Amino acid sequence: MSEVNLPVASFSPLYEQIKAMILASLQASEWLPGEAIPSEMELASRYAVSQGTVRKAIDELAAQNLLVRRQGKGTFVATHTEDDWQYRFLRLAPDSGEKFHLTNRFLVCQNTKATPYVANLLKLKAGDPVIYIDRVQSFAGQPVVFEEIWLPGARFKGLDLETLNEWHGPVYALYESQYATHMVRAEEKIKAVSADESLAQHLQLPVGAPLLSVERVAFTYGNKPVEIRHARYDTSEQHYENKLN
């Protein structure tokens, strides 16, 4: 008698299903960055589950930095406009221990076509429209970061150099408010490089000075890549800081 292979039933815990529903509402912009989501009681009624199930789902989303709990106020959608979140993806910190506040100077913002490499990272087709941006970030009047940024042209249609230089705040907050795009996670590749003539000029360093190269791909809801950022850091008075759990 031959062995019969029966299908294996897939099972997802109830709180995971509620988490997926809340995430779908975030992805659909039902609750925008910075806004409060409904209370646990309201969500429990909406989904016909217990408050404990909703709480566990929210706890996981908060642990993933998608939601923020505020004592006595409720739960809010995370936003890059808040002080604690402005530099959430930036791991550069001054050796002096000073509070790190960077000023931006955007040099280039132009429409171009995706190279095969950029297209692959952004899940586009080679030749699709992308926006290319150059910027220098300074600390205490000294340039410390030079960045090249690529964005999908269809999602960020109309973005220009004037808009970028007139924006006072983190660029991720601009993405949120003007393009309904919230960065929720990022992947980075890091290696040591030396400054060529162009980088040396932008960062006011001698040619050959050591730099830290950081290539980041940032994702929005649904694990969708929406930004490539290639930064070169002057780490002569700064360091790359990461906390591992």
PDB file of N, CA, C and O in Angstrom, residues 144-193:
ATOM      1  N   VAL A 144      30.601  66.459   6.848  1.00  0.00           N
ATOM      2  CA  VAL A 144      31.007  65.136   7.347  1.00  0.00           C
ATOM      3  C   VAL A 144      30.390  63.991   6.543  1.00  0.00           C
ATOM      4  O   VAL A 144      30.830  62.845   6.655  1.00  0.00           O
ATOM      5  N   VAL A 145      29.364  64.282   5.732  1.00  0.00           N
ATOM      6  CA  VAL A 145      28.702  63.227   4.959  1.00  0.00           C
ATOM      7  C   VAL A 145      28.445  63.720   3.536  1.00  0.00           C
ATOM      8  O   VAL A 145      27.940  64.822   3.345  1.00  0.00           O
ATOM      9  N   PHE A 146      28.826  62.909   2.558  1.00  0.00           N
ATOM     10  CA  PHE A 146      28.403  63.153   1.176  1.00  0.00           C
ATOM     11  C   PHE A 146      27.542  61.976   0.760  1.00  0.00           C
ATOM     12  O   PHE A 146      27.933  60.814   0.923  1.00  0.00           O
ATOM     13  N   GLU A 147      26.343  62.261   0.222  1.00  0.00           N
ATOM     14  CA  GLU A 147      25.403  61.207  -0.126  1.00  0.00           C
ATOM     15  C   GLU A 147      24.933  61.305  -1.573  1.00  0.00           C
ATOM     16  O   GLU A 147      24.721  62.408  -2.085  1.00  0.00           O
ATOM     17  N   GLU A 148      24.756  60.154  -2.171  1.00  0.00           N
ATOM     18  CA  GLU A 148      24.043  60.019  -3.438  1.00  0.00           C
ATOM     19  C   GLU A 148      22.777  59.222  -3.141  1.00  0.00           C
ATOM     20  O   GLU A 148      22.829  58.202  -2.457  1.00  0.00           O
ATOM     21  N   ILE A 149      21.633  59.711  -3.660  1.00  0.00           N
ATOM     22  CA  ILE A 149      20.336  59.103  -3.365  1.00  0.00           C
ATOM     23  C   ILE A 149      19.604  58.827  -4.669  1.00  0.00           C
ATOM     24  O   ILE A 149      19.628  59.648  -5.585  1.00  0.00           O
ATOM     25  N   TRP A 150      18.961  57.665  -4.743  1.00  0.00           N
ATOM     26  CA  TRP A 150      18.119  57.315  -5.894  1.00  0.00           C
ATOM     27  C   TRP A 150      16.725  56.975  -5.391  1.00  0.00           C
ATOM     28  O   TRP A 150      16.563  56.214  -4.433  1.00  0.00           O
ATOM     29  N   LEU A 151      15.707  57.551  -6.036  1.00  0.00           N
ATOM     30  CA  LEU A 151      14.310  57.325  -5.669  1.00  0.00           C
ATOM     31  C   LEU A 151      13.516  56.914  -6.909  1.00  0.00           C
ATOM     32  O   LEU A 151      13.806  57.389  -8.008  1.00  0.00           O
ATOM     33  N   PRO A 152      12.492  56.081  -6.756  1.00  0.00           N
ATOM     34  CA  PRO A 152      11.640  55.755  -7.913  1.00  0.00           C
ATOM     35  C   PRO A 152      10.932  57.012  -8.415  1.00  0.00           C
ATOM     36  O   PRO A 152      10.267  57.715  -7.644  1.00  0.00           O
ATOM     37  N   GLY A 153      11.071  57.289  -9.693  1.00  0.00           N
ATOM     38  CA  GLY A 153      10.515  58.518 -10.246  1.00  0.00           C
ATOM     39  C   GLY A 153       9.002  58.583 -10.151  1.00  0.00           C
ATOM     40  O   GLY A 153       8.431  59.652  -9.908  1.00  0.00           O
ATOM     41  N   ALA A 154       8.317  57.459 -10.333  1.00  0.00           N
ATOM     42  CA  ALA A 154       6.852  57.458 -10.310  1.00  0.00           C
ATOM     43  C   ALA A 154       6.318  57.805  -8.933  1.00  0.00           C
ATOM     44  O   ALA A 154       5.333  58.535  -8.797  1.00  0.00           O
ATOM     45  N   ARG A 155       6.964  57.326  -7.891  1.00  0.00           N
ATOM     46  CA  ARG A 155       6.494  57.566  -6.518  1.00  0.00           C
ATOM     47  C   ARG A 155       6.793  58.989  -6.067  1.00  0.00           C
ATOM     48  O   ARG A 155       6.028  59.582  -5.299  1.00  0.00           O
ATOM     49  N   PHE A 156       7.905  59.563  -6.513  1.00  0.00           N
ATOM     50  CA  PHE A 156       8.334  60.881  -6.038  1.00  0.00           C
ATOM     51  C   PHE A 156       8.241  61.945  -7.135  1.00  0.00           C
ATOM     52  O   PHE A 156       9.060  62.859  -7.192  1.00  0.00           O
ATOM     53  N   LYS A 157       7.242  61.814  -7.965  1.00  0.00           N
ATOM     54  CA  LYS A 157       7.060  62.719  -9.103  1.00  0.00           C
ATOM     55  C   LYS A 157       6.973  64.175  -8.627  1.00  0.00           C
ATOM     56  O   LYS A 157       6.257  64.490  -7.677  1.00  0.00           O
ATOM     57  N   GLY A 158       7.730  65.067  -9.272  1.00  0.00           N
ATOM     58  CA  GLY A 158       7.674  66.489  -8.947  1.00  0.00           C
ATOM     59  C   GLY A 158       8.723  66.939  -7.947  1.00  0.00           C
ATOM     60  O   GLY A 158       8.906  68.143  -7.743  1.00  0.00           O
ATOM     61  N   LEU A 159       9.422  66.005  -7.318  1.00  0.00           N
ATOM     62  CA  LEU A 159      10.460  66.398  -6.357  1.00  0.00           C
ATOM     63  C   LEU A 159      11.579  67.119  -7.090  1.00  0.00           C
ATOM     64  O   LEU A 159      12.077  66.648  -8.120  1.00  0.00           O
ATOM     65  N   ASP A 160      11.987  68.298  -6.571  1.00  0.00           N
ATOM     66  CA  ASP A 160      13.045  69.063  -7.232  1.00  0.00           C
ATOM     67  C   ASP A 160      13.990  69.666  -6.203  1.00  0.00           C
ATOM     68  O   ASP A 160      13.770  69.574  -4.987  1.00  0.00           O
ATOM     69  N   LEU A 161      15.057  70.280  -6.704  1.00  0.00           N
ATOM     70  CA  LEU A 161      16.107  70.812  -5.840  1.00  0.00           C
ATOM     71  C   LEU A 161      15.583  71.913  -4.936  1.00  0.00           C
ATOM     72  O   LEU A 161      15.952  71.988  -3.753  1.00  0.00           O
ATOM     73  N   GLU A 162      14.712  72.756  -5.453  1.00  0.00           N
ATOM     74  CA  GLU A 162      14.160  73.856  -4.654  1.00  0.00           C
ATOM     75  C   GLU A 162      13.361  73.314  -3.466  1.00  0.00           C
ATOM     76  O   GLU A 162      13.510  73.787  -2.334  1.00  0.00           O
ATOM     77  N   THR A 163      12.549  72.307  -3.710  1.00  0.00           N
ATOM     78  CA  THR A 163      11.753  71.702  -2.640  1.00  0.00           C
ATOM     79  C   THR A 163      12.651  71.134  -1.557  1.00  0.00           C
ATOM     80  O   THR A 163      12.412  71.322  -0.359  1.00  0.00           O
ATOM     81  N   LEU A 164      13.700  70.437  -1.966  1.00  0.00           N
ATOM     82  CA  LEU A 164      14.614  69.819  -0.998  1.00  0.00           C
ATOM     83  C   LEU A 164      15.319  70.867  -0.150  1.00  0.00           C
ATOM     84  O   LEU A 164      15.420  70.734   1.074  1.00  0.00           O
ATOM     85  N   ASN A 165      15.826  71.930  -0.776  1.00  0.00           N
ATOM     86  CA  ASN A 165      16.586  72.934  -0.029  1.00  0.00           C
ATOM     87  C   ASN A 165      15.693  73.841   0.821  1.00  0.00           C
ATOM     88  O   ASN A 165      16.173  74.457   1.778  1.00  0.00           O
ATOM     89  N   GLU A 166      14.408  73.900   0.482  1.00  0.00           N
ATOM     90  CA  GLU A 166      13.489  74.701   1.289  1.00  0.00           C
ATOM     91  C   GLU A 166      12.916  73.903   2.465  1.00  0.00           C
ATOM     92  O   GLU A 166      12.301  74.472   3.362  1.00  0.00           O
ATOM     93  N   TRP A 167      13.114  72.594   2.442  1.00  0.00           N
ATOM     94  CA  TRP A 167      12.575  71.740   3.507  1.00  0.00           C
ATOM     95  C   TRP A 167      13.473  71.822   4.743  1.00  0.00           C
ATOM     96  O   TRP A 167      14.670  71.583   4.665  1.00  0.00           O
ATOM     97  N   HIS A 168      12.904  72.165   5.881  1.00  0.00           N
ATOM     98  CA  HIS A 168      13.677  72.259   7.125  1.00  0.00           C
ATOM     99  C   HIS A 168      13.303  71.084   8.024  1.00  0.00           C
ATOM    100  O   HIS A 168      12.344  71.142   8.783  1.00  0.00           O
ATOM    101  N   GLY A 169      14.056  70.044   7.929  1.00  0.00           N
ATOM    102  CA  GLY A 169      13.796  68.842   8.716  1.00  0.00           C
ATOM    103  C   GLY A 169      14.379  67.641   8.015  1.00  0.00           C
ATOM    104  O   GLY A 169      14.967  67.750   6.933  1.00  0.00           O
ATOM    105  N   PRO A 170      14.219  66.451   8.602  1.00  0.00           N
ATOM    106  CA  PRO A 170      14.763  65.241   7.981  1.00  0.00           C
ATOM    107  C   PRO A 170      14.060  64.945   6.664  1.00  0.00           C
ATOM    108  O   PRO A 170      12.846  65.153   6.531  1.00  0.00           O
ATOM    109  N   VAL A 171      14.800  64.458   5.693  1.00  0.00           N
ATOM    110  CA  VAL A 171      14.234  64.198   4.372  1.00  0.00           C
ATOM    111  C   VAL A 171      13.191  63.088   4.427  1.00  0.00           C
ATOM    112  O   VAL A 171      12.221  63.081   3.661  1.00  0.00           O
ATOM    113  N   TYR A 172      13.331  62.160   5.385  1.00  0.00           N
ATOM    114  CA  TYR A 172      12.327  61.105   5.517  1.00  0.00           C
ATOM    115  C   TYR A 172      10.972  61.686   5.936  1.00  0.00           C
ATOM    116  O   TYR A 172       9.927  61.135   5.600  1.00  0.00           O
ATOM    117  N   ALA A 173      10.996  62.791   6.686  1.00  0.00           N
ATOM    118  CA  ALA A 173       9.740  63.462   7.040  1.00  0.00           C
ATOM    119  C   ALA A 173       9.109  64.108   5.807  1.00  0.00           C
ATOM    120  O   ALA A 173       7.880  64.172   5.687  1.00  0.00           O
ATOM    121  N   LEU A 174       9.943  64.570   4.881  1.00  0.00           N
ATOM    122  CA  LEU A 174       9.435  65.107   3.610  1.00  0.00           C
ATOM    123  C   LEU A 174       8.753  63.993   2.817  1.00  0.00           C
ATOM    124  O   LEU A 174       7.662  64.180   2.258  1.00  0.00           O
ATOM    125  N   TYR A 175       9.389  62.825   2.765  1.00  0.00           N
ATOM    126  CA  TYR A 175       8.785  61.694   2.067  1.00  0.00           C
ATOM    127  C   TYR A 175       7.404  61.373   2.659  1.00  0.00           C
ATOM    128  O   TYR A 175       6.469  61.054   1.933  1.00  0.00           O
ATOM    129  N   GLU A 176       7.317  61.428   3.990  1.00  0.00           N
ATOM    130  CA  GLU A 176       6.050  61.124   4.671  1.00  0.00           C
ATOM    131  C   GLU A 176       4.960  62.129   4.306  1.00  0.00           C
ATOM    132  O   GLU A 176       3.852  61.756   3.919  1.00  0.00           O
ATOM    133  N   SER A 177       5.297  63.418   4.466  1.00  0.00           N
ATOM    134  CA  SER A 177       4.264  64.452   4.357  1.00  0.00           C
ATOM    135  C   SER A 177       3.864  64.749   2.908  1.00  0.00           C
ATOM    136  O   SER A 177       2.710  65.058   2.634  1.00  0.00           O
ATOM    137  N   GLN A 178       4.809  64.654   1.977  1.00  0.00           N
ATOM    138  CA  GLN A 178       4.523  65.030   0.596  1.00  0.00           C
ATOM    139  C   GLN A 178       4.263  63.847  -0.333  1.00  0.00           C
ATOM    140  O   GLN A 178       3.617  64.007  -1.367  1.00  0.00           O
ATOM    141  N   TYR A 179       4.769  62.672   0.043  1.00  0.00           N
ATOM    142  CA  TYR A 179       4.673  61.533  -0.868  1.00  0.00           C
ATOM    143  C   TYR A 179       4.105  60.277  -0.211  1.00  0.00           C
ATOM    144  O   TYR A 179       4.187  59.189  -0.793  1.00  0.00           O
ATOM    145  N   ALA A 180       3.532  60.426   0.986  1.00  0.00           N
ATOM    146  CA  ALA A 180       2.880  59.308   1.690  1.00  0.00           C
ATOM    147  C   ALA A 180       3.762  58.065   1.717  1.00  0.00           C
ATOM    148  O   ALA A 180       3.300  56.937   1.544  1.00  0.00           O
ATOM    149  N   THR A 181       5.049  58.283   1.930  1.00  0.00           N
ATOM    150  CA  THR A 181       6.014  57.187   1.954  1.00  0.00           C
ATOM    151  C   THR A 181       6.749  57.191   3.293  1.00  0.00           C
ATOM    152  O   THR A 181       7.496  58.122   3.585  1.00  0.00           O
ATOM    153  N   HIS A 182       6.509  56.173   4.091  1.00  0.00           N
ATOM    154  CA  HIS A 182       7.120  56.078   5.422  1.00  0.00           C
ATOM    155  C   HIS A 182       8.178  54.986   5.417  1.00  0.00           C
ATOM    156  O   HIS A 182       7.892  53.835   5.068  1.00  0.00           O
ATOM    157  N   MET A 183       9.405  55.346   5.755  1.00  0.00           N
ATOM    158  CA  MET A 183      10.488  54.364   5.800  1.00  0.00           C
ATOM    159  C   MET A 183      10.388  53.559   7.101  1.00  0.00           C
ATOM    160  O   MET A 183      10.400  54.137   8.187  1.00  0.00           O
ATOM    161  N   VAL A 184      10.314  52.245   6.960  1.00  0.00           N
ATOM    162  CA  VAL A 184      10.113  51.418   8.149  1.00  0.00           C
ATOM    163  C   VAL A 184      11.322  50.552   8.503  1.00  0.00           C
ATOM    164  O   VAL A 184      11.476  50.127   9.638  1.00  0.00           O
ATOM    165  N   ARG A 185      12.187  50.287   7.527  1.00  0.00           N
ATOM    166  CA  ARG A 185      13.399  49.533   7.836  1.00  0.00           C
ATOM    167  C   ARG A 185      14.429  49.797   6.743  1.00  0.00           C
ATOM    168  O   ARG A 185      14.117  50.360   5.692  1.00  0.00           O
ATOM    169  N   ALA A 186      15.671  49.383   7.018  1.00  0.00           N
ATOM    170  CA  ALA A 186      16.742  49.604   6.049  1.00  0.00           C
ATOM    171  C   ALA A 186      17.764  48.485   6.136  1.00  0.00           C
ATOM    172  O   ALA A 186      17.928  47.843   7.185  1.00  0.00           O
ATOM    173  N   GLU A 187      18.437  48.254   5.024  1.00  0.00           N
ATOM    174  CA  GLU A 187      19.557  47.305   4.973  1.00  0.00           C
ATOM    175  C   GLU A 187      20.796  48.076   4.531  1.00  0.00           C
ATOM    176  O   GLU A 187      20.704  48.935   3.651  1.00  0.00           O
ATOM    177  N   GLU A 188      21.933  47.772   5.144  1.00  0.00           N
ATOM    178  CA  GLU A 188      23.159  48.521   4.835  1.00  0.00           C
ATOM    179  C   GLU A 188      24.329  47.594   4.532  1.00  0.00           C
ATOM    180  O   GLU A 188      24.427  46.493   5.076  1.00  0.00           O
ATOM    181  N   LYS A 189      25.207  48.094   3.664  1.00  0.00           N
ATOM    182  CA  LYS A 189      26.506  47.467   3.409  1.00  0.00           C
ATOM    183  C   LYS A 189      27.573  48.512   3.722  1.00  0.00           C
ATOM    184  O   LYS A 189      27.468  49.657   3.265  1.00  0.00           O
ATOM    185  N   ILE A 190      28.586  48.124   4.468  1.00  0.00           N
ATOM    186  CA  ILE A 190      29.590  49.078   4.948  1.00  0.00           C
ATOM    187  C   ILE A 190      30.989  48.596   4.577  1.00  0.00           C
ATOM    188  O   ILE A 190      31.306  47.408   4.722  1.00  0.00           O
ATOM    189  N   LYS A 191      31.825  49.538   4.109  1.00  0.00           N
ATOM    190  CA  LYS A 191      33.229  49.196   3.897  1.00  0.00           C
ATOM    191  C   LYS A 191      34.086  50.462   3.933  1.00  0.00           C
ATOM    192  O   LYS A 191      33.571  51.580   3.811  1.00  0.00           O
ATOM    193  N   ALA A 192      35.376  50.284   4.103  1.00  0.00           N
ATOM    194  CA  ALA A 192      36.317  51.403   4.140  1.00  0.00           C
ATOM    195  C   ALA A 192      36.739  51.757   2.719  1.00  0.00           C
ATOM    196  O   ALA A 192      36.996  50.875   1.890  1.00  0.00           O
ATOM    197  N   VAL A 193      36.797  53.072   2.429  1.00  0.00           N
ATOM    198  CA  VAL A 193      37.246  53.559   1.122  1.00  0.00           C
ATOM    199  C   VAL A 193      38.144  54.772   1.356  1.00  0.00           C
ATOM    200  O   VAL A 193      38.303  55.245   2.484  1.00  0.00           O
TER     201      VAL A 193
END
